[in-house]
Coordinates of C-alpha atoms and ligand atoms in Angstrom, one line a residue:
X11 CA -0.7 -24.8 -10.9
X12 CA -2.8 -23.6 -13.5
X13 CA -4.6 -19.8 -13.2
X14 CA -7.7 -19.7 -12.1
X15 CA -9.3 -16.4 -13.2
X16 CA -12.9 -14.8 -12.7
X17 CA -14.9 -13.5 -16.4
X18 CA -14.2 -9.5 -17.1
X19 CA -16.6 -7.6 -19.2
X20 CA -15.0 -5.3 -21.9
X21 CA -13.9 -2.5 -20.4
X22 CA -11.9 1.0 -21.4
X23 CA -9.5 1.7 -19.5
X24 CA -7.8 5.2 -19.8
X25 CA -4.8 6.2 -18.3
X26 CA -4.4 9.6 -17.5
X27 CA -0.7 9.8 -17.0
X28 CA 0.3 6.6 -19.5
X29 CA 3.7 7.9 -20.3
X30 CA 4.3 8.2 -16.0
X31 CA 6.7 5.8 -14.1
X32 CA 3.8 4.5 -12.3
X33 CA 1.9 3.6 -15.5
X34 CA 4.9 2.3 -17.3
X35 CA 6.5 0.4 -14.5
X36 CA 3.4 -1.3 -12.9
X37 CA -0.1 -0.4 -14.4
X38 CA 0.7 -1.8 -17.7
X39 CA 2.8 -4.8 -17.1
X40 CA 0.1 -5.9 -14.7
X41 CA -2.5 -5.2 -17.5
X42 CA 0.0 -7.6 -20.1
X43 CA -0.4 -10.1 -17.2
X44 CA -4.1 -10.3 -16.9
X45 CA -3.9 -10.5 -20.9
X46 CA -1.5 -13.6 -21.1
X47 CA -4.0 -14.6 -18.8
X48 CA -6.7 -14.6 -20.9
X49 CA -8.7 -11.6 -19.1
X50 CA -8.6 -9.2 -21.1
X51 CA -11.7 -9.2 -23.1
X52 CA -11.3 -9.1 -27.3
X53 CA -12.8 -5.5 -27.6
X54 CA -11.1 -4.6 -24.8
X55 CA -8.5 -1.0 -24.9
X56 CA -6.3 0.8 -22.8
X57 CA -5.5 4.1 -24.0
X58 CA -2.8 5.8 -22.5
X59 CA -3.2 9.7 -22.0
X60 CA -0.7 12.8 -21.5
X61 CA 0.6 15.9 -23.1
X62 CA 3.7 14.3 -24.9
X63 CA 3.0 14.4 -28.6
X64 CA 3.3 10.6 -29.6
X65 CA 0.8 8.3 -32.0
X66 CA -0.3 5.0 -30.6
X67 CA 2.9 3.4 -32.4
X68 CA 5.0 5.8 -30.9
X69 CA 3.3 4.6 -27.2
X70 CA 3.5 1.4 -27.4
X71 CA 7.1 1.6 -28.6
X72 CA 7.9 3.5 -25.3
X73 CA 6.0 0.2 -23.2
X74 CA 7.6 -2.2 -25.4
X75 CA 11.0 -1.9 -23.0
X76 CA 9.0 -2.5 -19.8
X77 CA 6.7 -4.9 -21.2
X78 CA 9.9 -7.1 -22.4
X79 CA 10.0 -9.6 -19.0
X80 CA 6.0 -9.6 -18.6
X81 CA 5.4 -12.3 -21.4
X82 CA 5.9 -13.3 -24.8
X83 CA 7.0 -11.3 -27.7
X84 CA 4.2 -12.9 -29.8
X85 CA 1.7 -12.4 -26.8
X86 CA 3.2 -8.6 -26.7
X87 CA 2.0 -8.1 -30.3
X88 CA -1.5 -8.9 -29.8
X89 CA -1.2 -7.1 -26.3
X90 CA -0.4 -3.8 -27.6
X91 CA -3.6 -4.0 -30.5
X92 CA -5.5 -3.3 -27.5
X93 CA -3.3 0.1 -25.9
X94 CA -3.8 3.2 -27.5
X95 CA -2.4 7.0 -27.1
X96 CA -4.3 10.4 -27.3
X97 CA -1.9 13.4 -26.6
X98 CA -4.4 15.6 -24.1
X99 CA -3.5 18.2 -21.5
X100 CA -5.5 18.0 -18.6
X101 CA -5.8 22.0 -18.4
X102 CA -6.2 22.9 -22.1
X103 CA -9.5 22.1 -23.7
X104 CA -8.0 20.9 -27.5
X105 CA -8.7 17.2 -28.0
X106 CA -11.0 16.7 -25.9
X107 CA -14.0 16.0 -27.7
X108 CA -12.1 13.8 -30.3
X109 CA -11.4 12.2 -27.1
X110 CA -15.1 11.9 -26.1
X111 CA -15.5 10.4 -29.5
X112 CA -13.5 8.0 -29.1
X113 CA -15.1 6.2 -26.1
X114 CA -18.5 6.8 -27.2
X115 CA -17.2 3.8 -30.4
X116 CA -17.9 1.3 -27.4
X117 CA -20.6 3.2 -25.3
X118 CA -21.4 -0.6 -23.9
X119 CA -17.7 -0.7 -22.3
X120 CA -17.0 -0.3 -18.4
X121 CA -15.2 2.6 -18.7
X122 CA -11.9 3.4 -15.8
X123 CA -10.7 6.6 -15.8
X124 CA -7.4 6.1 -13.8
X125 CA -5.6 9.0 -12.3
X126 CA -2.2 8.1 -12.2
X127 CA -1.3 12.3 -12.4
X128 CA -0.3 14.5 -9.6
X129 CA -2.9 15.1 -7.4
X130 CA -3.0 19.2 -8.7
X131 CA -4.5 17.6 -11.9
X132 CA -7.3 15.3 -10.6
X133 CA -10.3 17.9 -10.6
X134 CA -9.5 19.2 -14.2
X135 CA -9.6 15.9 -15.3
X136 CA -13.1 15.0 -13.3
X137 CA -14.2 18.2 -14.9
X138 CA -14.0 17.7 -18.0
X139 CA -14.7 14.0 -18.3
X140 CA -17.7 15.7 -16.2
X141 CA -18.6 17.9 -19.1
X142 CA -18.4 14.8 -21.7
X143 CA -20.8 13.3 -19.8
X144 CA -18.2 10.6 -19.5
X145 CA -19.2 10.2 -15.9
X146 CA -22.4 8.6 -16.4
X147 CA -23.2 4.3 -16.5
X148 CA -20.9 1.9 -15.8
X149 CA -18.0 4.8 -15.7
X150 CA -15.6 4.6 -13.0
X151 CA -12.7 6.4 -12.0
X152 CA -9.7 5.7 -9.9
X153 CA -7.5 7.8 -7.7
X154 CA -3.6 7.3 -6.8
X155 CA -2.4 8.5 -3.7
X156 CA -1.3 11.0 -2.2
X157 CA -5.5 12.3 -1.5
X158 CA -4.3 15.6 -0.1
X159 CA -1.2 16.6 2.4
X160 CA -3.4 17.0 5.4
X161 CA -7.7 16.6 6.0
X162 CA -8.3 20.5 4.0
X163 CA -6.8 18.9 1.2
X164 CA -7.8 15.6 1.0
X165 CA -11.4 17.4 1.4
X166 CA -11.0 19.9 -1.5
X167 CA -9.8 17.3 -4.2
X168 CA -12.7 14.6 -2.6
X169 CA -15.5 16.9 -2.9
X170 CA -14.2 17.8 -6.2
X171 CA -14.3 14.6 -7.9
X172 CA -17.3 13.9 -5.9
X173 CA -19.2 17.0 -7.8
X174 CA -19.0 14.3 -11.1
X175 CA -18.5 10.5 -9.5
X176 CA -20.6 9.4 -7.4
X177 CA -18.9 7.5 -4.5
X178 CA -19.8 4.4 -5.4
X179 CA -17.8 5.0 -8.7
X180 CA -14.3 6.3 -7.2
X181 CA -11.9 4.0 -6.1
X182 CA -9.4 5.3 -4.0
X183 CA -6.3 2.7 -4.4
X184 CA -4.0 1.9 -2.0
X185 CA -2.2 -1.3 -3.4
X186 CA -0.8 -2.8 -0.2
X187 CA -4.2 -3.8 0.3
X188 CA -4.0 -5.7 -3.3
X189 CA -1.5 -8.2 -1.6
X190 CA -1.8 -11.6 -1.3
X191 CA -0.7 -11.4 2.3
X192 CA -3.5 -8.7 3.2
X193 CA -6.1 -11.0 1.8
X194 CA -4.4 -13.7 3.5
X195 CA -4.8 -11.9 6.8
X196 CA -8.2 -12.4 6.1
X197 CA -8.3 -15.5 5.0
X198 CA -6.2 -16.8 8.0
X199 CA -8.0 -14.7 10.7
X200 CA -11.9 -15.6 9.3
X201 CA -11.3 -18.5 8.0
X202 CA -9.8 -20.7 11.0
X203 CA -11.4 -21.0 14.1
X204 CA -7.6 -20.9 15.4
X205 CA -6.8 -17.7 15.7
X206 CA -10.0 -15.4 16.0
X207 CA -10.3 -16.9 19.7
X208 CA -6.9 -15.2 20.5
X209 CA -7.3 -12.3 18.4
X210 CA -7.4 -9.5 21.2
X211 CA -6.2 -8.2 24.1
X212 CA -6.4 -10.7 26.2
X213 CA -4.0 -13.0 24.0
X214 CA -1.5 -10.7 22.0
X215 CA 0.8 -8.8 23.7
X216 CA 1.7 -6.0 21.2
X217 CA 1.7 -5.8 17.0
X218 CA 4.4 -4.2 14.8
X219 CA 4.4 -2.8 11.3
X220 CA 7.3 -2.7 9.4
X221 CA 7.9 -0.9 6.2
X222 CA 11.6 -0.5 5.2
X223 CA 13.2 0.7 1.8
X224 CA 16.8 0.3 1.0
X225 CA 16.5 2.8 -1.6
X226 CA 16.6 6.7 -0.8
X227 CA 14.4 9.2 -2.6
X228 CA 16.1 9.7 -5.6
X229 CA 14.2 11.2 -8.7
X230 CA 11.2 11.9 -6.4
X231 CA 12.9 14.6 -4.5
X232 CA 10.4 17.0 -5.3
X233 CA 7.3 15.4 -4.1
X234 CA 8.8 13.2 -1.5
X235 CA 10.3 16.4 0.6
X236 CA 6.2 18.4 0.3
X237 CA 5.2 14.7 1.7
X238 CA 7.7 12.9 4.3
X239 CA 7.7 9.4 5.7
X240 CA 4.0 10.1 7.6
X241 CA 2.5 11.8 4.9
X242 CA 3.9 9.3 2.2
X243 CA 3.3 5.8 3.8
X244 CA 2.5 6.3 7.3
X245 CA -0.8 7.7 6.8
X246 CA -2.3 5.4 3.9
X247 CA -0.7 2.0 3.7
X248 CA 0.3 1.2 7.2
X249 CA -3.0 2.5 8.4
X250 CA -4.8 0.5 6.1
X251 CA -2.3 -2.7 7.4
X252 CA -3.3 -1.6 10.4
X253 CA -7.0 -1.6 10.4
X254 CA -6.9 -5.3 8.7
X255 CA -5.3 -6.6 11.5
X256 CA -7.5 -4.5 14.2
X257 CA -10.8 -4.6 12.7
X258 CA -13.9 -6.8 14.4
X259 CA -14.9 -9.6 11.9
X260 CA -17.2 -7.8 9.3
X261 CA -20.5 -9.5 8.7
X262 CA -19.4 -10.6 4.9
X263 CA -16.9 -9.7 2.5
X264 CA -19.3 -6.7 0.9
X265 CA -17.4 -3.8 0.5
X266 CA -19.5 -1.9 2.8
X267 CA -18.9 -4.2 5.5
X268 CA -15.5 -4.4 5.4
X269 CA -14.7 -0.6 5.3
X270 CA -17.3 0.1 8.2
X271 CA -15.3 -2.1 10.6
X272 CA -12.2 -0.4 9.1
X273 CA -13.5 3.3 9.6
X274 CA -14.4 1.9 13.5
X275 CA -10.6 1.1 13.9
X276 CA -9.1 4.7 12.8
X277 CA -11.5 6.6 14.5
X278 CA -10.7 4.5 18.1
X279 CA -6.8 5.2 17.5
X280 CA -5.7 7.8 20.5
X281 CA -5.1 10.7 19.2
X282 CA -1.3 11.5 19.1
X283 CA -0.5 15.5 19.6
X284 CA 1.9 17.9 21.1
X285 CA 0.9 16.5 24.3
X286 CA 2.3 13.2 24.3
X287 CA 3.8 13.0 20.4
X288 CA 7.3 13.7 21.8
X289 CA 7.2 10.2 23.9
X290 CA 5.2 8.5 21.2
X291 CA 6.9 9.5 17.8
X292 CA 10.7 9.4 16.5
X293 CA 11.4 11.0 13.3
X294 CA 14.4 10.6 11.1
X295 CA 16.3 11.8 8.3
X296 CA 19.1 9.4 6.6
X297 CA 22.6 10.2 6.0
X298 CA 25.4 9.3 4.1
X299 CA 25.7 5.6 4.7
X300 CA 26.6 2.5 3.0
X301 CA 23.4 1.2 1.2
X302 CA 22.9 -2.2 -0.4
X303 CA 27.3 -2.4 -0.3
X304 CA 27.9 0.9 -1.8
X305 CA 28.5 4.3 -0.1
X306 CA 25.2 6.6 -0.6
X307 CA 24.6 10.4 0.0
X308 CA 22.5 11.5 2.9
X309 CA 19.3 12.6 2.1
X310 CA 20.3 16.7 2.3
X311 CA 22.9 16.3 -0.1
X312 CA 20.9 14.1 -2.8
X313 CA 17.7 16.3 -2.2
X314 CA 20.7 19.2 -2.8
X315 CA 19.0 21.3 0.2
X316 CA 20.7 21.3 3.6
X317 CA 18.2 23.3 5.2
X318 CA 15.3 20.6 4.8
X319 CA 13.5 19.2 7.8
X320 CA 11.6 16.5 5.9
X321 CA 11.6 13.1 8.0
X322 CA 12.9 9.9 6.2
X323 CA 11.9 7.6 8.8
X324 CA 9.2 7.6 11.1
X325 CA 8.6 5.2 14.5
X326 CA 5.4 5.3 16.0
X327 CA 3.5 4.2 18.9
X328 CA -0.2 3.5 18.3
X329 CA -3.3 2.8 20.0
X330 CA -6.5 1.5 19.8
X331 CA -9.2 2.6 22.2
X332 CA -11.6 0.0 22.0
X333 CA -12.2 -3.6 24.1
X334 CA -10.4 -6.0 22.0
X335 CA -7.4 -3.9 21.6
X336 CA -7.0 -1.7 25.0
X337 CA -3.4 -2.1 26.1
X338 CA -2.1 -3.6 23.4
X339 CA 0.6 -1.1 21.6
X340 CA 0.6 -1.0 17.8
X341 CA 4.8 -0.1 16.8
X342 CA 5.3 1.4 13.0
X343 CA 7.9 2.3 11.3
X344 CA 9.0 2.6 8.1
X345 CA 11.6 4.8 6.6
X346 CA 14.2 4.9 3.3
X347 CA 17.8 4.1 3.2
X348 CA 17.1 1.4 5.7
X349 CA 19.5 -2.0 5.5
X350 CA 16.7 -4.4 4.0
X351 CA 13.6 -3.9 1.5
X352 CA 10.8 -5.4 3.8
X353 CA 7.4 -5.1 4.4
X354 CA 5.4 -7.2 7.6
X355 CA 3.4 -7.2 10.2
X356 CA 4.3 -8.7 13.4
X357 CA 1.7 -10.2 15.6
X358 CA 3.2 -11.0 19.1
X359 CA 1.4 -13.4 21.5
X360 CA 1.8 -13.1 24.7
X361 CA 4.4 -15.4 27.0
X362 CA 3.0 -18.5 28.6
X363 CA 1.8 -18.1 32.3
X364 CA 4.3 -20.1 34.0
X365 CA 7.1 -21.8 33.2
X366 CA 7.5 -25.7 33.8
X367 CA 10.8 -25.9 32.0
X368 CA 14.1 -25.8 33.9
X369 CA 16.3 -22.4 32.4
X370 CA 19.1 -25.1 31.4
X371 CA 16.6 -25.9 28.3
X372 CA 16.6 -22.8 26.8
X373 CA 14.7 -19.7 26.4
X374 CA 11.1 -19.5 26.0
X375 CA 9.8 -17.3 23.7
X376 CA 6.6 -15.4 22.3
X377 CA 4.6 -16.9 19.5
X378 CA 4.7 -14.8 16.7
X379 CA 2.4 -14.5 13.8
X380 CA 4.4 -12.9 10.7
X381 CA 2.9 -11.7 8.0
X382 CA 5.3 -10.7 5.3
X383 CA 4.2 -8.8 2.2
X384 CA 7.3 -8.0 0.8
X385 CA 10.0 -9.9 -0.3
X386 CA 8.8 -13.6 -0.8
X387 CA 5.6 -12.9 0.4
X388 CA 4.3 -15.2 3.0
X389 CA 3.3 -16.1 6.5
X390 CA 5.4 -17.2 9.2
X391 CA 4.1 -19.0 12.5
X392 CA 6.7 -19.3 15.6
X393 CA 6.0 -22.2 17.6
X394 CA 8.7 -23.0 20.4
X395 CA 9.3 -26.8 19.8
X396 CA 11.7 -29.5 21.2
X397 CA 15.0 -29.7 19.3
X398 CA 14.8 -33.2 17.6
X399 CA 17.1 -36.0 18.8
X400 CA 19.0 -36.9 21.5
X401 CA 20.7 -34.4 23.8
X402 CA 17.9 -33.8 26.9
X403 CA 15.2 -31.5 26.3
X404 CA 16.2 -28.2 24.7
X405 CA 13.7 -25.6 23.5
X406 CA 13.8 -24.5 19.8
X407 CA 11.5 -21.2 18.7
X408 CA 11.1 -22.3 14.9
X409 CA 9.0 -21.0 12.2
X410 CA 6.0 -23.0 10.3
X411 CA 7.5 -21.1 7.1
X412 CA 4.8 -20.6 4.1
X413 CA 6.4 -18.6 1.8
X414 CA 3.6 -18.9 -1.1
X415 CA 5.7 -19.3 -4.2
X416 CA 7.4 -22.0 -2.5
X417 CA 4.5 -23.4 -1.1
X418 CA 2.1 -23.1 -3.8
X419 CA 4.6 -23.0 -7.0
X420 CA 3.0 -19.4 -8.0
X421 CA 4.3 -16.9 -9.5
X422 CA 4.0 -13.7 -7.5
X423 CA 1.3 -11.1 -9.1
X424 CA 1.4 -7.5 -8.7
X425 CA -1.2 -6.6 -6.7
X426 CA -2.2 -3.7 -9.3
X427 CA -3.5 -7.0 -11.3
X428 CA -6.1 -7.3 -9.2
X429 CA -7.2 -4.3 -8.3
X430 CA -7.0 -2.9 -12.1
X431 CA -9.7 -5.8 -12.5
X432 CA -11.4 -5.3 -9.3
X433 CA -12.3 -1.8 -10.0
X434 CA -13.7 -2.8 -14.1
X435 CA -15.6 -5.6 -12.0
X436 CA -17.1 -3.2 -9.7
X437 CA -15.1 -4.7 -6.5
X438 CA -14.7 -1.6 -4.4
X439 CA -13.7 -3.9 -0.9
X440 CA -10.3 -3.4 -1.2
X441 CA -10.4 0.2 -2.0
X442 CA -10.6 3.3 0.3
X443 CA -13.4 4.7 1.3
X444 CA -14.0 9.0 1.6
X445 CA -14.7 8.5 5.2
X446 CA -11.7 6.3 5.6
X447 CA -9.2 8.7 4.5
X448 CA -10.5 11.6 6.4
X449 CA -10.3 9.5 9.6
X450 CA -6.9 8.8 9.0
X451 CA -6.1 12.5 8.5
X452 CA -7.7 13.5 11.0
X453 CA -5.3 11.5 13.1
X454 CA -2.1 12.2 11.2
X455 CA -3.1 15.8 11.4
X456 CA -1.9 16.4 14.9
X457 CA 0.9 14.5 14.7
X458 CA 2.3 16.9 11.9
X459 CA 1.3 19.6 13.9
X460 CA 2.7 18.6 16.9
X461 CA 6.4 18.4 15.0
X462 CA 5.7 21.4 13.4
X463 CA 4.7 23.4 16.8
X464 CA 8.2 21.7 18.7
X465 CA 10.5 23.1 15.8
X466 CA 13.1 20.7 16.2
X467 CA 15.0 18.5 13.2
X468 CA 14.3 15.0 12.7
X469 CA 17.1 13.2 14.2
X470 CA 20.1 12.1 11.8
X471 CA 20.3 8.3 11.0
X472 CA 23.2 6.5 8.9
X473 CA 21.8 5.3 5.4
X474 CA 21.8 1.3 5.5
X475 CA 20.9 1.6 9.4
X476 CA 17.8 0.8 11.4
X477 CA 17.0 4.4 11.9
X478 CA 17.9 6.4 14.9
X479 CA 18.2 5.0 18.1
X480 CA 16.0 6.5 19.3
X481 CA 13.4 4.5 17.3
X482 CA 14.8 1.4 19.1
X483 CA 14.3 2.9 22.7
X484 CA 10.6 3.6 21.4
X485 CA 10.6 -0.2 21.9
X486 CA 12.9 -0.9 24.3
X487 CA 11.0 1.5 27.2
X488 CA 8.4 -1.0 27.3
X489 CA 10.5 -4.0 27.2
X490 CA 10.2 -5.2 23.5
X491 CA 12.2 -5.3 20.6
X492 CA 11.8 -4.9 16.7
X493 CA 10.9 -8.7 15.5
X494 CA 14.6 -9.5 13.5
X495 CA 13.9 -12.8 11.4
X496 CA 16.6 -14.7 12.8
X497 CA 15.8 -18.1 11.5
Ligands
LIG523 P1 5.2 10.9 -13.3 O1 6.2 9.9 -13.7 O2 5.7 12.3 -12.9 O3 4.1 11.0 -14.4 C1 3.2 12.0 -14.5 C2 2.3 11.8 -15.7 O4 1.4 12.8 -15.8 C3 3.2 11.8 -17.0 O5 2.6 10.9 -17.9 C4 2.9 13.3 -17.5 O6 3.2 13.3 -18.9 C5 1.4 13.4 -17.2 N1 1.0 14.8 -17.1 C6 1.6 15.8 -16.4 N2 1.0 17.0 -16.6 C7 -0.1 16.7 -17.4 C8 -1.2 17.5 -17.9 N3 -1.3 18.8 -17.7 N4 -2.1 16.8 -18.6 C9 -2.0 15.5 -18.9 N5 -1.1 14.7 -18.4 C10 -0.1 15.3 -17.7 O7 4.4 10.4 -12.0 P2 4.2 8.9 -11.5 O8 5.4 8.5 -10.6 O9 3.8 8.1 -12.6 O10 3.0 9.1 -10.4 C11 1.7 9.4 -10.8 C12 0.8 9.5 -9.6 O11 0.9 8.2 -8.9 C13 1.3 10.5 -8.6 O12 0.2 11.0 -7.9 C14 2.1 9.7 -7.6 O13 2.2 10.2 -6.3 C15 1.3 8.4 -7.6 N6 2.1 7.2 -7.2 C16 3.2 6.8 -7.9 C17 3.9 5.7 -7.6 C18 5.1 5.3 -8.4 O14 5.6 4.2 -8.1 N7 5.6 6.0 -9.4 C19 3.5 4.9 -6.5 C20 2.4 5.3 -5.8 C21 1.7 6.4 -6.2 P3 3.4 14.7 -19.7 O15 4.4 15.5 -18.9 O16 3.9 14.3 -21.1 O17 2.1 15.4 -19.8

């Protein structure tokens, strides 16, 4: 099928960060992609920022490794004209205007700042591209997560790079929203007449979120234990998966529409605190396990701190306090060290009034709408159909299966592809709004504070298990289950 692609002006993009994992692993690979594609503009560069002394040669020798898979070596040539190094540290002012110099070469270039830096670093950097006047026209500049531990936070690093971007020039990225399946979602809920009819309380019984990692925290030690489970994926990308599904049909795909029916969502969530967040939450922390077929360490031991009450895993029950959602339970969970690498949402119908079948032809089960983003993604419908053939009527609950690769012979795109293009387009729909994150702090807030106030451990969980049991009561005390894909 051949690639269908949308024009891109020249653009600049700067990487603050470039020699990072994040950069290395995704944000230039996907950039090698859009080129083989043909979007990546002749005048185009992408100039890769951080304190180690290198030379562009020296940088693009470092991408050449993960660049390898992404394409052709010819194509890689020609890529890396276009990527660039300056050696600048974000807190010492040498550089800086040869910097400045440098982007004023193409002053009719979109310019994308992207943070890809810890968090500490993103008002020295606004600053000073602030006091290069770098800020000004079509400049734009992006911010990775994690926007603050907790509201205070989130505020003072907002309202800092707010003093030199304008909102309507910060993107605030949260790349599970750069999925096909998430645009799917909308595609499948707006775009039928099928579903949009059922699409409430009335019709669905109850919706689960699912993020799992196999993998523990490994070199990320140090951040992940300030963060945890809520703080780390919990509070930004299941909320956001979360408010796609919820949301009332906005009036057009503008990004303002779109986020307004999203900011609705996370501000009618019941608040979760120390009165009720013991029934409602389950923390964990893995173990030593087997993970993937090989023995792992717990968490304490590869952290090398005992003593640390970080949680690993998190359960949740969530609601909505509105009219299409009251009732209906939102379950989330997502943890590390878990037995499969899986993200989905599970939209659960509710069971057919009455029976006319006799119980000698089987069970009969909820519909099921899954929407899986990772592995394979793709959308699953369950439909309970007869078995084919002879052999009396027996009841089958089978899957309309539309894995997309399979489905539509495309190759699977990072979704930093299209956001990295989105943002040099000026497409802020899929990016998070200031008010959004602050409404989902505000909501994580308590929770944290509820754990903090009870003083207890997160409960232990075996590494390559579904968590602590108590996860699976969560569930089970309101007669449901987590959704196992047992085709
Ligand atoms: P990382 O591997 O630690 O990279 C940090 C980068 O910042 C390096 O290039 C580092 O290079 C540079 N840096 C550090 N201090 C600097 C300074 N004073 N001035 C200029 N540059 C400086 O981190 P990462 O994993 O790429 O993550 C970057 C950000 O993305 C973090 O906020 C992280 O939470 C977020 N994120 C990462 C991932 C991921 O998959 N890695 C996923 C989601 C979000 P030098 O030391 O040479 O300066």
């Amino acid at each position: 099928m051949s690639v269908i692609s949308q024009t891109v002006e020249p653009f600049d993009l700067v990487i603050f960060g470039g020699t990072g994992d994040l950069a290395v692993r995704k944000l230039l690979p996907a950039m090698f992609h859009r080129f083989v594609d043909g979007q990546i503009p002749a005048s185009s560069r992408i100039l890769g920022i951080a304190r180690e002394a290198l030379d562009d040669d020296g940088y693009r020798a470092l991408l050449r490794e993960s660049l390898r898979d992404a394409g052709e070596a010819s194509q890689l040539d020609v890529f890396l004209q276009h990527v660039g190094y300056r050696p600048l540290d974000a807190r010492k002012s040498d550089g800086w205007a040869d910097f400045a110099d440098l982007m004023a070469r193409h002053p009719d270039h979109v310019r994308v700042f992207y943070l890809s830096t810890s968090p500490e670093l993103f008002v020295d950097i606004c600053a000073r591209l602030g006091d290069l006047g770098l800020n000004k026209g079509a400049s734009r500049v992006v911010l990775e997560k994690p926007i603050g531990r907790d509201l205070a936070s989130a505020n003072e690093i907002n309202d800092a790079v707010g003093r030199v971007f304008d909102e309507s020039q910060t993107y605030r990225i949260d790349h599970y929203l750069g999925k096909e399946t998430v645009q799917n979602l909308l595609a499948l809920r707006f775009g039928n007449a099928l579903f949009e009819p059922l699409w409430n309380a009335g019709h669905i019984d109850h919706v689960q979120i699912t993020v799992a990692e196999t993998l523990g925290v490994g070199h990320r030690g140090a951040y992940y234990d300030r963060a945890g489970a809520l703080r780390d994926m919990l509070q930004n990308h299941m909320l956001q998966l979360l408010c796609m599904v919820a949301m009332e049909p906005p009036a057009s795909l503008a990004p303002d529409a779109v986020r307004d029916e999203k900011l609705k969502v996370l501000r009618s969530l019941t608040p979760i605190d120390d009165s009720n967040a013991a029934q409602l939450t389950v923390r964990g922390q893995y173990r030593a396990g087997v993970a993937e077929g090989a023995s792992v360490p717990g968490y304490p031991d590869e952290l090398g701190d005992t003593r640390s009450g970080t949680e690993t895993f998190v359960a949740l029950k969530a609601e909505i306090a509105n009219w299409r959602w009251s009732g209906v339970p939102f379950y989330l969970r997502t943890g590390k060290r878990l037995p499969e690498r899986v993200s989905e949402i599970v939209v659960v119908f509710k069971a057919v009034p009455h029976s006319i079948f006799d119980p000698s032809n089987g069970p009969l089960e909820q519909n099921r709408l899954v929407l899986r983003l990772q592995p394979d993604e793709g959308v699953k419908l369950w439909l309970t159909i007869k078995h084919p053939g002879p052999g009396g009527l027996r009841l089958r609950h089978v899957p309309l299966d539309m894995t997309f690769a399979e489905a539509f012979g495309v190759q699977q795109r990072d979704a930093y592809e299209r956001l990295l293009l989105d943002v040099v387009r000026g497409n802020p729909t899929l990016f998070m709004r200031r008010d959004e994150v602050e409404a989902a702090w505000r909501w994580a807030d308590p929770i944290l504070a509820a754990w903090a106030a009870a003083g207890d451990s997160p409960r232990p969980y075996a590494a390559g298990s579904w968590g602590p049991s108590a996860a699976v009561a969560l569930i089970e005390r309101d007669g449901r289950t987590w959704h196992e894909d047992n085709e």
